[in-house]
Amino acid sequence: MPIVERFQRRTLLIASSLAVAVFGITFGFATTPVLIVAAGFLTGMASVVQSNVTHIYQAELFPTAIRARSVGRPYALSRVIGALLPFATLPILHALGAGWLYSLCAALIVVLVVLIGILGPRTNAKSLDTI
C-alpha cells in the first residue's frame, strides 16, 4: 500500500511488469537452486505488486457510471484466458523449455509496457473526474 501511494501508478505498473519479465526469464533459465529460489521469489513479489497496481490503476481510468463494467469484463476475460492458457503454453514448454516460454511471456509483457507507456494517463493526485 505505501508503494502504490508513493509512486505514480502508471510508472509502478511499468516497472513491476518489467521486473516480472526479467525475473521470470531468469527463473526459466536458472540452473542452480539458489538462483531458482531467488528468481522465483522475486518473480512472485513483482507479480503481486503488478497485480495490485493493475487493479487500482484500471479502476481509476473509467468514470463511476461505467467503472464496474469496464473493470469487470476484462477481469472475467482474464480468468477465461487464464484457464485456457495452459493448453497453449504446454506445447511450447515441452518443445522449447521453460526459459523460452518465459521469454515469450516477457515479450508480451514488453508490448503491455509500451502500450501503457504510450496510452496510459498519470492518475496519482488527480480527481477521478479529471482523468
Tab-separated table of N, CA, C and O in Angstrom:
chain	number	residue	atom	x	y	z
A	1	MET	N	0.808	-1.201	0.000
A	1	MET	CA	0.000	0.000	0.000
A	1	MET	C	0.857	1.272	0.000
A	1	MET	O	0.578	2.165	-0.789
A	2	PRO	N	1.880	1.363	0.837
A	2	PRO	CA	2.693	2.584	0.806
A	2	PRO	C	3.387	2.798	-0.548
A	2	PRO	O	3.563	3.937	-0.971
A	3	ILE	N	3.743	1.733	-1.223
A	3	ILE	CA	4.409	1.857	-2.522
A	3	ILE	C	3.449	2.455	-3.543
A	3	ILE	O	3.820	3.331	-4.316
A	4	VAL	N	2.204	1.997	-3.538
A	4	VAL	CA	1.220	2.438	-4.531
A	4	VAL	C	0.898	3.916	-4.373
A	4	VAL	O	0.672	4.617	-5.352
A	5	GLU	N	0.889	4.404	-3.165
A	5	GLU	CA	0.584	5.817	-2.942
A	5	GLU	C	1.801	6.722	-3.115
A	5	GLU	O	1.673	7.898	-3.387
A	6	ARG	N	2.980	6.181	-2.974
A	6	ARG	CA	4.199	6.983	-3.048
A	6	ARG	C	4.647	7.238	-4.491
A	6	ARG	O	5.166	8.298	-4.808
A	7	PHE	N	4.447	6.247	-5.363
A	7	PHE	CA	4.922	6.347	-6.743
A	7	PHE	C	3.747	6.469	-7.700
A	7	PHE	O	2.648	6.009	-7.418
A	8	GLN	N	4.008	7.065	-8.848
A	8	GLN	CA	3.000	7.163	-9.905
A	8	GLN	C	2.576	5.747	-10.297
A	8	GLN	O	3.409	4.898	-10.592
A	9	ARG	N	1.286	5.492	-10.273
A	9	ARG	CA	0.800	4.133	-10.515
A	9	ARG	C	1.163	3.613	-11.908
A	9	ARG	O	1.504	2.446	-12.067
A	10	ARG	N	1.088	4.452	-12.895
A	10	ARG	CA	1.469	4.026	-14.248
A	10	ARG	C	2.929	3.595	-14.277
A	10	ARG	O	3.275	2.547	-14.821
A	11	THR	N	3.792	4.372	-13.665
A	11	THR	CA	5.220	4.045	-13.614
A	11	THR	C	5.459	2.771	-12.816
A	11	THR	O	6.270	1.929	-13.217
A	12	LEU	N	4.758	2.620	-11.714
A	12	LEU	CA	4.900	1.415	-10.895
A	12	LEU	C	4.410	0.181	-11.647
A	12	LEU	O	5.013	-0.895	-11.544
A	13	LEU	N	3.358	0.325	-12.423
A	13	LEU	CA	2.857	-0.784	-13.228
A	13	LEU	C	3.882	-1.175	-14.287
A	13	LEU	O	4.149	-2.368	-14.490
A	14	ILE	N	4.476	-0.199	-14.931
A	14	ILE	CA	5.507	-0.475	-15.933
A	14	ILE	C	6.715	-1.143	-15.285
A	14	ILE	O	7.219	-2.158	-15.772
A	15	ALA	N	7.183	-0.597	-14.172
A	15	ALA	CA	8.371	-1.149	-13.501
A	15	ALA	C	8.124	-2.562	-12.981
A	15	ALA	O	8.969	-3.451	-13.158
A	16	SER	N	6.971	-2.797	-12.357
A	16	SER	CA	6.694	-4.130	-11.815
A	16	SER	C	6.495	-5.140	-12.942
A	16	SER	O	6.904	-6.299	-12.816
A	17	SER	N	5.920	-4.715	-14.055
A	17	SER	CA	5.751	-5.609	-15.209
A	17	SER	C	7.111	-6.002	-15.785
A	17	SER	O	7.350	-7.174	-16.094
A	18	LEU	N	7.989	-5.019	-15.927
A	18	LEU	CA	9.333	-5.325	-16.421
A	18	LEU	C	10.094	-6.226	-15.450
A	18	LEU	O	10.843	-7.113	-15.874
A	19	ALA	N	9.890	-6.014	-14.153
A	19	ALA	CA	10.536	-6.873	-13.157
A	19	ALA	C	10.034	-8.308	-13.286
A	19	ALA	O	10.828	-9.258	-13.210
A	20	VAL	N	8.732	-8.482	-13.485
A	20	VAL	CA	8.189	-9.830	-13.690
A	20	VAL	C	8.843	-10.471	-14.911
A	20	VAL	O	9.228	-11.645	-14.874
A	21	ALA	N	8.994	-9.703	-15.988
A	21	ALA	CA	9.605	-10.236	-17.199
A	21	ALA	C	11.057	-10.655	-16.965
A	21	ALA	O	11.457	-11.767	-17.316
A	22	VAL	N	11.834	-9.779	-16.362
A	22	VAL	CA	13.261	-10.061	-16.143
A	22	VAL	C	13.455	-11.218	-15.165
A	22	VAL	O	14.212	-12.162	-15.435
A	23	PHE	N	12.761	-11.165	-14.030
A	23	PHE	CA	12.927	-12.231	-13.047
A	23	PHE	C	12.341	-13.547	-13.562
A	23	PHE	O	12.845	-14.626	-13.245
A	24	GLY	N	11.295	-13.472	-14.369
A	24	GLY	CA	10.718	-14.684	-14.952
A	24	GLY	C	11.675	-15.357	-15.914
A	24	GLY	O	11.838	-16.585	-15.886
A	25	ILE	N	12.297	-14.578	-16.776
A	25	ILE	CA	13.295	-15.155	-17.691
A	25	ILE	C	14.446	-15.755	-16.904
A	25	ILE	O	14.916	-16.862	-17.199
A	26	THR	N	14.899	-15.041	-15.868
A	26	THR	CA	15.975	-15.564	-15.023
A	26	THR	C	15.559	-16.888	-14.390
A	26	THR	O	16.326	-17.860	-14.384
A	27	PHE	N	14.337	-16.944	-13.888
A	27	PHE	CA	13.819	-18.177	-13.294
A	27	PHE	C	13.780	-19.305	-14.327
A	27	PHE	O	14.172	-20.439	-14.045
A	28	GLY	N	13.308	-18.996	-15.521
A	28	GLY	CA	13.174	-20.016	-16.550
A	28	GLY	C	14.492	-20.615	-16.997
A	28	GLY	O	14.552	-21.802	-17.335
A	29	PHE	N	15.536	-19.814	-17.003
A	29	PHE	CA	16.844	-20.300	-17.444
A	29	PHE	C	17.768	-20.694	-16.280
A	29	PHE	O	18.869	-21.172	-16.515
A	30	ALA	N	17.323	-20.494	-15.048
A	30	ALA	CA	18.175	-20.782	-13.882
A	30	ALA	C	18.478	-22.271	-13.780
A	30	ALA	O	17.639	-23.118	-14.088
A	31	THR	N	19.698	-22.562	-13.309
A	31	THR	CA	20.100	-23.962	-13.162
A	31	THR	C	20.570	-24.296	-11.747
A	31	THR	O	20.677	-25.468	-11.411
A	32	THR	N	20.843	-23.303	-10.938
A	32	THR	CA	21.283	-23.582	-9.577
A	32	THR	C	20.116	-23.363	-8.607
A	32	THR	O	19.273	-22.482	-8.837
A	33	PRO	N	20.077	-24.131	-7.532
A	33	PRO	CA	18.968	-23.981	-6.582
A	33	PRO	C	18.826	-22.575	-6.013
A	33	PRO	O	17.716	-22.065	-5.870
A	34	VAL	N	19.946	-21.928	-5.703
A	34	VAL	CA	19.888	-20.578	-5.136
A	34	VAL	C	19.264	-19.603	-6.131
A	34	VAL	O	18.396	-18.792	-5.769
A	35	LEU	N	19.672	-19.674	-7.389
A	35	LEU	CA	19.125	-18.781	-8.406
A	35	LEU	C	17.655	-19.089	-8.691
A	35	LEU	O	16.852	-18.171	-8.878
A	36	ILE	N	17.297	-20.350	-8.698
A	36	ILE	CA	15.900	-20.733	-8.913
A	36	ILE	C	15.019	-20.154	-7.814
A	36	ILE	O	13.977	-19.546	-8.081
A	37	VAL	N	15.438	-20.321	-6.562
A	37	VAL	CA	14.644	-19.815	-5.431
A	37	VAL	C	14.596	-18.293	-5.434
A	37	VAL	O	13.528	-17.695	-5.272
A	38	ALA	N	15.734	-17.650	-5.636
A	38	ALA	CA	15.774	-16.179	-5.621
A	38	ALA	C	14.935	-15.596	-6.756
A	38	ALA	O	14.121	-14.686	-6.536
A	39	ALA	N	15.111	-16.119	-7.964
A	39	ALA	CA	14.349	-15.601	-9.109
A	39	ALA	C	12.861	-15.904	-8.951
A	39	ALA	O	12.014	-15.069	-9.296
A	40	GLY	N	12.526	-17.074	-8.423
A	40	GLY	CA	11.125	-17.408	-8.189
A	40	GLY	C	10.490	-16.489	-7.170
A	40	GLY	O	9.365	-16.005	-7.352
A	41	PHE	N	11.207	-16.215	-6.084
A	41	PHE	CA	10.714	-15.303	-5.051
A	41	PHE	C	10.510	-13.905	-5.625
A	41	PHE	O	9.468	-13.275	-5.420
A	42	LEU	N	11.501	-13.401	-6.342
A	42	LEU	CA	11.411	-12.048	-6.905
A	42	LEU	C	10.325	-11.949	-7.977
A	42	LEU	O	9.640	-10.927	-8.072
A	43	THR	N	10.146	-13.008	-8.767
A	43	THR	CA	9.060	-13.022	-9.746
A	43	THR	C	7.718	-12.936	-9.032
A	43	THR	O	6.833	-12.167	-9.426
A	44	GLY	N	7.564	-13.707	-7.977
A	44	GLY	CA	6.318	-13.687	-7.205
A	44	GLY	C	6.048	-12.342	-6.568
A	44	GLY	O	4.916	-11.830	-6.622
A	45	MET	N	7.063	-11.730	-5.981
A	45	MET	CA	6.887	-10.422	-5.348
A	45	MET	C	6.525	-9.353	-6.377
A	45	MET	O	5.624	-8.543	-6.161
A	46	ALA	N	7.234	-9.344	-7.497
A	46	ALA	CA	6.932	-8.364	-8.544
A	46	ALA	C	5.534	-8.590	-9.110
A	46	ALA	O	4.815	-7.633	-9.416
A	47	SER	N	5.132	-9.843	-9.208
A	47	SER	CA	3.803	-10.173	-9.714
A	47	SER	C	2.701	-9.689	-8.771
A	47	SER	O	1.653	-9.209	-9.226
A	48	VAL	N	2.925	-9.789	-7.479
A	48	VAL	CA	1.941	-9.301	-6.501
A	48	VAL	C	1.784	-7.786	-6.627
A	48	VAL	O	0.664	-7.267	-6.637
A	49	VAL	N	2.909	-7.075	-6.737
A	49	VAL	CA	2.843	-5.620	-6.915
A	49	VAL	C	2.127	-5.293	-8.220
A	49	VAL	O	1.231	-4.450	-8.260
A	50	GLN	N	2.498	-5.971	-9.293
A	50	GLN	CA	1.884	-5.731	-10.593
A	50	GLN	C	0.375	-5.956	-10.551
A	50	GLN	O	-0.398	-5.136	-11.047
A	51	SER	N	-0.053	-7.025	-9.949
A	51	SER	CA	-1.482	-7.340	-9.879
A	51	SER	C	-2.253	-6.278	-9.101
A	51	SER	O	-3.300	-5.797	-9.556
A	52	ASN	N	-1.734	-5.904	-7.947
A	52	ASN	CA	-2.420	-4.892	-7.134
A	52	ASN	C	-2.470	-3.537	-7.824
A	52	ASN	O	-3.508	-2.868	-7.832
A	53	VAL	N	-1.359	-3.129	-8.415
A	53	VAL	CA	-1.325	-1.844	-9.100
A	53	VAL	C	-2.259	-1.866	-10.313
A	53	VAL	O	-2.945	-0.883	-10.593
A	54	THR	N	-2.312	-2.980	-11.013
A	54	THR	CA	-3.203	-3.101	-12.172
A	54	THR	C	-4.651	-2.865	-11.771
A	54	THR	O	-5.370	-2.100	-12.424
A	55	HIS	N	-5.096	-3.501	-10.706
A	55	HIS	CA	-6.489	-3.353	-10.274
A	55	HIS	C	-6.796	-1.925	-9.834
A	55	HIS	O	-7.862	-1.390	-10.133
A	56	ILE	N	-5.871	-1.304	-9.154
A	56	ILE	CA	-6.073	0.082	-8.719
A	56	ILE	C	-6.074	1.020	-9.918
A	56	ILE	O	-6.961	1.861	-10.073
A	57	TYR	N	-5.084	0.855	-10.787
A	57	TYR	CA	-4.919	1.753	-11.928
A	57	TYR	C	-6.111	1.669	-12.883
A	57	TYR	O	-6.646	2.684	-13.311
A	58	GLN	N	-6.529	0.457	-13.217
A	58	GLN	CA	-7.615	0.346	-14.191
A	58	GLN	C	-8.924	0.897	-13.647
A	58	GLN	O	-9.729	1.443	-14.399
A	59	ALA	N	-9.146	0.810	-12.353
A	59	ALA	CA	-10.368	1.370	-11.767
A	59	ALA	C	-10.372	2.895	-11.857
A	59	ALA	O	-11.438	3.507	-11.933
A	60	GLU	N	-9.196	3.495	-11.863
A	60	GLU	CA	-9.106	4.957	-11.942
A	60	GLU	C	-9.323	5.490	-13.356
A	60	GLU	O	-9.527	6.680	-13.549
A	61	LEU	N	-9.292	4.622	-14.339
A	61	LEU	CA	-9.349	5.070	-15.724
A	61	LEU	C	-10.757	5.311	-16.249
A	61	LEU	O	-10.922	5.909	-17.301
A	62	PHE	N	-11.772	4.861	-15.517
A	62	PHE	CA	-13.133	4.921	-16.031
A	62	PHE	C	-14.035	5.736	-15.128
A	62	PHE	O	-13.883	5.727	-13.912
A	63	PRO	N	-15.017	6.437	-15.728
A	63	PRO	CA	-15.974	7.192	-14.916
A	63	PRO	C	-16.806	6.253	-14.037
A	63	PRO	O	-17.003	5.086	-14.366
A	64	THR	N	-17.297	6.785	-12.948
A	64	THR	CA	-18.036	5.988	-11.975
A	64	THR	C	-19.198	5.239	-12.612
A	64	THR	O	-19.440	4.070	-12.280
A	65	ALA	N	-19.907	5.845	-13.527
A	65	ALA	CA	-21.097	5.231	-14.116
A	65	ALA	C	-20.800	3.931	-14.861
A	65	ALA	O	-21.652	3.041	-14.913
A	66	ILE	N	-19.604	3.787	-15.416
A	66	ILE	CA	-19.288	2.565	-16.172
A	66	ILE	C	-18.101	1.791	-15.583
A	66	ILE	O	-17.623	0.841	-16.194
A	67	ARG	N	-17.643	2.189	-14.416
A	67	ARG	CA	-16.439	1.583	-13.832
A	67	ARG	C	-16.589	0.083	-13.610
A	67	ARG	O	-15.702	-0.699	-13.963
A	68	ALA	N	-17.694	-0.362	-13.039
A	68	ALA	CA	-17.864	-1.781	-12.733
A	68	ALA	C	-17.806	-2.632	-14.003
A	68	ALA	O	-17.135	-3.664	-14.036
A	69	ARG	N	-18.492	-2.201	-15.051
A	69	ARG	CA	-18.450	-2.944	-16.318
A	69	ARG	C	-17.069	-2.876	-16.952
A	69	ARG	O	-16.573	-3.873	-17.488
A	70	SER	N	-16.465	-1.712	-16.918
A	70	SER	CA	-15.181	-1.509	-17.577
A	70	SER	C	-14.050	-2.272	-16.907
A	70	SER	O	-13.067	-2.612	-17.553
A	71	VAL	N	-14.173	-2.535	-15.637
A	71	VAL	CA	-13.165	-3.305	-14.912
A	71	VAL	C	-13.554	-4.774	-14.846
A	71	VAL	O	-12.707	-5.658	-14.949
A	72	GLY	N	-14.845	-5.047	-14.719
A	72	GLY	CA	-15.326	-6.416	-14.560
A	72	GLY	C	-15.168	-7.278	-15.790
A	72	GLY	O	-14.783	-8.450	-15.698
A	73	ARG	N	-15.469	-6.727	-16.948
A	73	ARG	CA	-15.360	-7.522	-18.181
A	73	ARG	C	-13.928	-7.963	-18.473
A	73	ARG	O	-13.706	-9.140	-18.758
A	74	PRO	N	-12.948	-7.068	-18.427
A	74	PRO	CA	-11.575	-7.544	-18.650
A	74	PRO	C	-11.120	-8.549	-17.588
A	74	PRO	O	-10.390	-9.490	-17.895
A	75	TYR	N	-11.567	-8.362	-16.349
A	75	TYR	CA	-11.189	-9.315	-15.302
A	75	TYR	C	-11.777	-10.688	-15.598
A	75	TYR	O	-11.084	-11.706	-15.488
A	76	ALA	N	-13.052	-10.727	-15.985
A	76	ALA	CA	-13.684	-12.006	-16.319
A	76	ALA	C	-12.987	-12.657	-17.510
A	76	ALA	O	-12.721	-13.870	-17.506
A	77	LEU	N	-12.662	-11.858	-18.514
A	77	LEU	CA	-11.956	-12.384	-19.677
A	77	LEU	C	-10.576	-12.915	-19.293
A	77	LEU	O	-10.139	-13.945	-19.800
A	78	SER	N	-9.921	-12.246	-18.365
A	78	SER	CA	-8.597	-12.714	-17.930
A	78	SER	C	-8.689	-14.063	-17.225
A	78	SER	O	-7.783	-14.880	-17.321
A	79	ARG	N	-9.790	-14.309	-16.520
A	79	ARG	CA	-9.982	-15.611	-15.866
A	79	ARG	C	-10.184	-16.705	-16.903
A	79	ARG	O	-9.668	-17.812	-16.762
A	80	VAL	N	-10.935	-16.411	-17.951
A	80	VAL	CA	-11.156	-17.388	-19.026
A	80	VAL	C	-9.836	-17.685	-19.738
A	80	VAL	O	-9.487	-18.843	-19.972
A	81	ILE	N	-9.094	-16.630	-20.062
A	81	ILE	CA	-7.798	-16.812	-20.722
A	81	ILE	C	-6.844	-17.582	-19.816
A	81	ILE	O	-6.099	-18.452	-20.274
A	82	GLY	N	-6.869	-17.268	-18.522
A	82	GLY	CA	-6.029	-17.990	-17.566
A	82	GLY	C	-6.340	-19.476	-17.529
A	82	GLY	O	-5.458	-20.313	-17.327
A	83	ALA	N	-7.600	-19.832	-17.739
A	83	ALA	CA	-7.983	-21.246	-17.757
A	83	ALA	C	-7.552	-21.927	-19.053
A	83	ALA	O	-7.205	-23.112	-19.056
A	84	LEU	N	-7.543	-21.189	-20.154
A	84	LEU	CA	-7.197	-21.766	-21.456
A	84	LEU	C	-5.706	-21.713	-21.763
A	84	LEU	O	-5.206	-22.508	-22.565
A	85	LEU	N	-4.996	-20.793	-21.146
A	85	LEU	CA	-3.584	-20.572	-21.451
A	85	LEU	C	-2.704	-21.816	-21.303
A	85	LEU	O	-1.822	-22.036	-22.145
A	86	PRO	N	-2.891	-22.638	-20.292
A	86	PRO	CA	-2.027	-23.826	-20.202
A	86	PRO	C	-2.085	-24.720	-21.439
A	86	PRO	O	-1.082	-25.326	-21.804
A	87	PHE	N	-3.234	-24.781	-22.095
A	87	PHE	CA	-3.347	-25.614	-23.288
A	87	PHE	C	-2.511	-25.059	-24.438
A	87	PHE	O	-2.049	-25.812	-25.292
A	88	ALA	N	-2.293	-23.752	-24.461
A	88	ALA	CA	-1.455	-23.140	-25.490
A	88	ALA	C	0.018	-23.159	-25.114
A	88	ALA	O	0.880	-23.284	-25.979
A	89	THR	N	0.306	-23.034	-23.828
A	89	THR	CA	1.704	-22.911	-23.412
A	89	THR	C	2.396	-24.252	-23.158
A	89	THR	O	3.622	-24.323	-23.254
A	90	LEU	N	1.653	-25.285	-22.831
A	90	LEU	CA	2.291	-26.578	-22.571
A	90	LEU	C	3.056	-27.120	-23.771
A	90	LEU	O	4.171	-27.637	-23.597
A	91	PRO	N	2.535	-27.014	-24.987
A	91	PRO	CA	3.351	-27.457	-26.127
A	91	PRO	C	4.644	-26.650	-26.289
A	91	PRO	O	5.688	-27.207	-26.644
A	92	ILE	N	4.587	-25.350	-26.007
A	92	ILE	CA	5.793	-24.514	-26.083
A	92	ILE	C	6.781	-24.929	-25.004
A	92	ILE	O	7.974	-25.060	-25.254
A	93	LEU	N	6.270	-25.164	-23.803
A	93	LEU	CA	7.121	-25.615	-22.701
A	93	LEU	C	7.799	-26.932	-23.049
A	93	LEU	O	9.000	-27.106	-22.838
A	94	HIS	N	7.048	-27.850	-23.603
A	94	HIS	CA	7.588	-29.166	-23.957
A	94	HIS	C	8.615	-29.064	-25.085
A	94	HIS	O	9.664	-29.706	-25.037
A	95	ALA	N	8.331	-28.226	-26.076
A	95	ALA	CA	9.209	-28.136	-27.244
A	95	ALA	C	10.465	-27.304	-26.995
A	95	ALA	O	11.546	-27.662	-27.449
A	96	LEU	N	10.313	-26.191	-26.285
A	96	LEU	CA	11.427	-25.248	-26.161
A	96	LEU	C	12.025	-25.143	-24.764
A	96	LEU	O	13.136	-24.650	-24.600
A	97	GLY	N	11.261	-25.506	-23.752
A	97	GLY	CA	11.738	-25.398	-22.381
A	97	GLY	C	11.205	-24.168	-21.671
A	97	GLY	O	10.637	-23.256	-22.282
A	98	ALA	N	11.412	-24.148	-20.363
A	98	ALA	CA	10.864	-23.087	-19.512
A	98	ALA	C	11.444	-21.718	-19.831
A	98	ALA	O	10.728	-20.715	-19.840
A	99	GLY	N	12.730	-21.651	-20.103
A	99	GLY	CA	13.362	-20.364	-20.374
A	99	GLY	C	12.750	-19.656	-21.564
A	99	GLY	O	12.481	-18.452	-21.521
A	100	TRP	N	12.508	-20.396	-22.626
A	100	TRP	CA	11.937	-19.785	-23.831
A	100	TRP	C	10.458	-19.466	-23.643
A	100	TRP	O	9.959	-18.487	-24.204
A	101	LEU	N	9.763	-20.268	-22.855
A	101	LEU	CA	8.366	-19.948	-22.555
A	101	LEU	C	8.288	-18.637	-21.772
A	101	LEU	O	7.480	-17.760	-22.086
A	102	TYR	N	9.148	-18.490	-20.767
A	102	TYR	CA	9.196	-17.235	-20.016
A	102	TYR	C	9.624	-16.069	-20.912
A	102	TYR	O	9.157	-14.944	-20.741
A	103	SER	N	10.490	-16.333	-21.864
A	103	SER	CA	10.914	-15.281	-22.800
A	103	SER	C	9.748	-14.826	-23.672
A	103	SER	O	9.599	-13.620	-23.937
A	104	LEU	N	8.924	-15.762	-24.112
A	104	LEU	CA	7.730	-15.409	-24.889
A	104	LEU	C	6.779	-14.564	-24.040
A	104	LEU	O	6.261	-13.547	-24.505
A	105	CYS	N	6.575	-14.981	-22.790
A	105	CYS	CA	5.724	-14.203	-21.873
A	105	CYS	C	6.314	-12.807	-21.652
A	105	CYS	O	5.578	-11.812	-21.610
A	106	ALA	N	7.630	-12.729	-21.526
A	106	ALA	CA	8.289	-11.439	-21.326
A	106	ALA	C	8.091	-10.530	-22.534
A	106	ALA	O	7.894	-9.318	-22.386
A	107	ALA	N	8.115	-11.095	-23.732
A	107	ALA	CA	7.878	-10.302	-24.938
A	107	ALA	C	6.466	-9.709	-24.915
A	107	ALA	O	6.271	-8.540	-25.272
A	108	LEU	N	5.491	-10.486	-24.485
A	108	LEU	CA	4.118	-9.978	-24.374
A	108	LEU	C	4.029	-8.888	-23.302
A	108	LEU	O	3.297	-7.907	-23.470
A	109	ILE	N	4.780	-9.055	-22.226
A	109	ILE	CA	4.801	-8.036	-21.176
A	109	ILE	C	5.406	-6.738	-21.706
A	109	ILE	O	4.943	-5.643	-21.375
A	110	VAL	N	6.426	-6.830	-22.528
A	110	VAL	CA	7.035	-5.633	-23.108
A	110	VAL	C	6.019	-4.891	-23.979
A	110	VAL	O	5.944	-3.654	-23.946
A	111	VAL	N	5.206	-5.632	-24.726
A	111	VAL	CA	4.139	-4.993	-25.516
A	111	VAL	C	3.178	-4.253	-24.578
A	111	VAL	O	2.809	-3.101	-24.835
A	112	LEU	N	2.797	-4.905	-23.484
A	112	LEU	CA	1.930	-4.277	-22.483
A	112	LEU	C	2.554	-2.993	-21.952
A	112	LEU	O	1.892	-1.953	-21.869
A	113	VAL	N	3.821	-3.038	-21.615
A	113	VAL	CA	4.531	-1.886	-21.053
A	113	VAL	C	4.571	-0.733	-22.052
A	113	VAL	O	4.341	0.424	-21.690
A	114	VAL	N	4.836	-1.026	-23.305
A	114	VAL	CA	4.888	0.025	-24.333
A	114	VAL	C	3.510	0.668	-24.481
A	114	VAL	O	3.387	1.896	-24.535
A	115	LEU	N	2.465	-0.149	-24.524
A	115	LEU	CA	1.114	0.396	-24.668
A	115	LEU	C	0.711	1.246	-23.467
A	115	LEU	O	0.123	2.324	-23.630
A	116	ILE	N	1.044	0.789	-22.265
A	116	ILE	CA	0.736	1.588	-21.073
A	116	ILE	C	1.539	2.887	-21.091
A	116	ILE	O	1.026	3.950	-20.757
A	117	GLY	N	2.793	2.798	-21.481
A	117	GLY	CA	3.625	3.993	-21.554
A	117	GLY	C	3.097	5.021	-22.541
A	117	GLY	O	3.172	6.217	-22.300
A	118	ILE	N	2.549	4.548	-23.651
A	118	ILE	CA	2.038	5.456	-24.679
A	118	ILE	C	0.623	5.938	-24.365
A	118	ILE	O	0.325	7.124	-24.468
A	119	LEU	N	-0.249	5.016	-23.978
A	119	LEU	CA	-1.670	5.333	-23.845
A	119	LEU	C	-2.137	5.612	-22.424
A	119	LEU	O	-3.180	6.233	-22.229
A	120	GLY	N	-1.396	5.145	-21.435
A	120	GLY	CA	-1.847	5.256	-20.050
A	120	GLY	C	-1.619	6.625	-19.445
A	120	GLY	O	-0.493	7.121	-19.428
A	121	PRO	N	-2.671	7.237	-18.936
A	121	PRO	CA	-2.509	8.550	-18.295
A	121	PRO	C	-1.940	8.418	-16.883
A	121	PRO	O	-2.031	7.357	-16.263
A	122	ARG	N	-1.388	9.499	-16.381
A	122	ARG	CA	-0.970	9.559	-14.979
A	122	ARG	C	-2.232	9.785	-14.150
A	122	ARG	O	-3.090	10.572	-14.542
A	123	THR	N	-2.319	9.102	-13.010
A	123	THR	CA	-3.552	9.184	-12.222
A	123	THR	C	-3.352	9.654	-10.789
A	123	THR	O	-4.312	10.073	-10.153
A	124	ASN	N	-2.153	9.570	-10.259
A	124	ASN	CA	-1.940	9.947	-8.863
A	124	ASN	C	-2.289	11.416	-8.625
A	124	ASN	O	-2.010	12.274	-9.453
A	125	ALA	N	-2.884	11.671	-7.481
A	125	ALA	CA	-3.211	13.027	-7.026
A	125	ALA	C	-4.132	13.763	-7.991
A	125	ALA	O	-4.080	14.995	-8.079
A	126	LYS	N	-4.958	13.042	-8.704
A	126	LYS	CA	-5.935	13.651	-9.600
A	126	LYS	C	-7.325	13.170	-9.225
A	126	LYS	O	-7.505	12.030	-8.811
A	127	SER	N	-8.281	14.025	-9.390
A	127	SER	CA	-9.671	13.646	-9.193
A	127	SER	C	-10.075	12.658	-10.279
A	127	SER	O	-9.649	12.790	-11.431
A	128	LEU	N	-10.870	11.660	-9.922
A	128	LEU	CA	-11.304	10.685	-10.910
A	128	LEU	C	-12.066	11.342	-12.058
A	128	LEU	O	-12.073	10.848	-13.180
A	129	ASP	N	-12.705	12.469	-11.794
A	129	ASP	CA	-13.455	13.152	-12.830
A	129	ASP	C	-12.560	13.848	-13.848
A	129	ASP	O	-13.005	14.163	-14.954
A	130	THR	N	-11.290	14.065	-13.510
A	130	THR	CA	-10.386	14.764	-14.429
A	130	THR	C	-9.487	13.836	-15.207
A	130	THR	O	-8.784	14.290	-16.101
A	131	ILE	N	-9.495	12.562	-14.893
A	131	ILE	CA	-8.612	11.609	-15.585
A	131	ILE	C	-9.206	11.243	-16.927
A	131	ILE	O	-10.347	10.992	-17.088
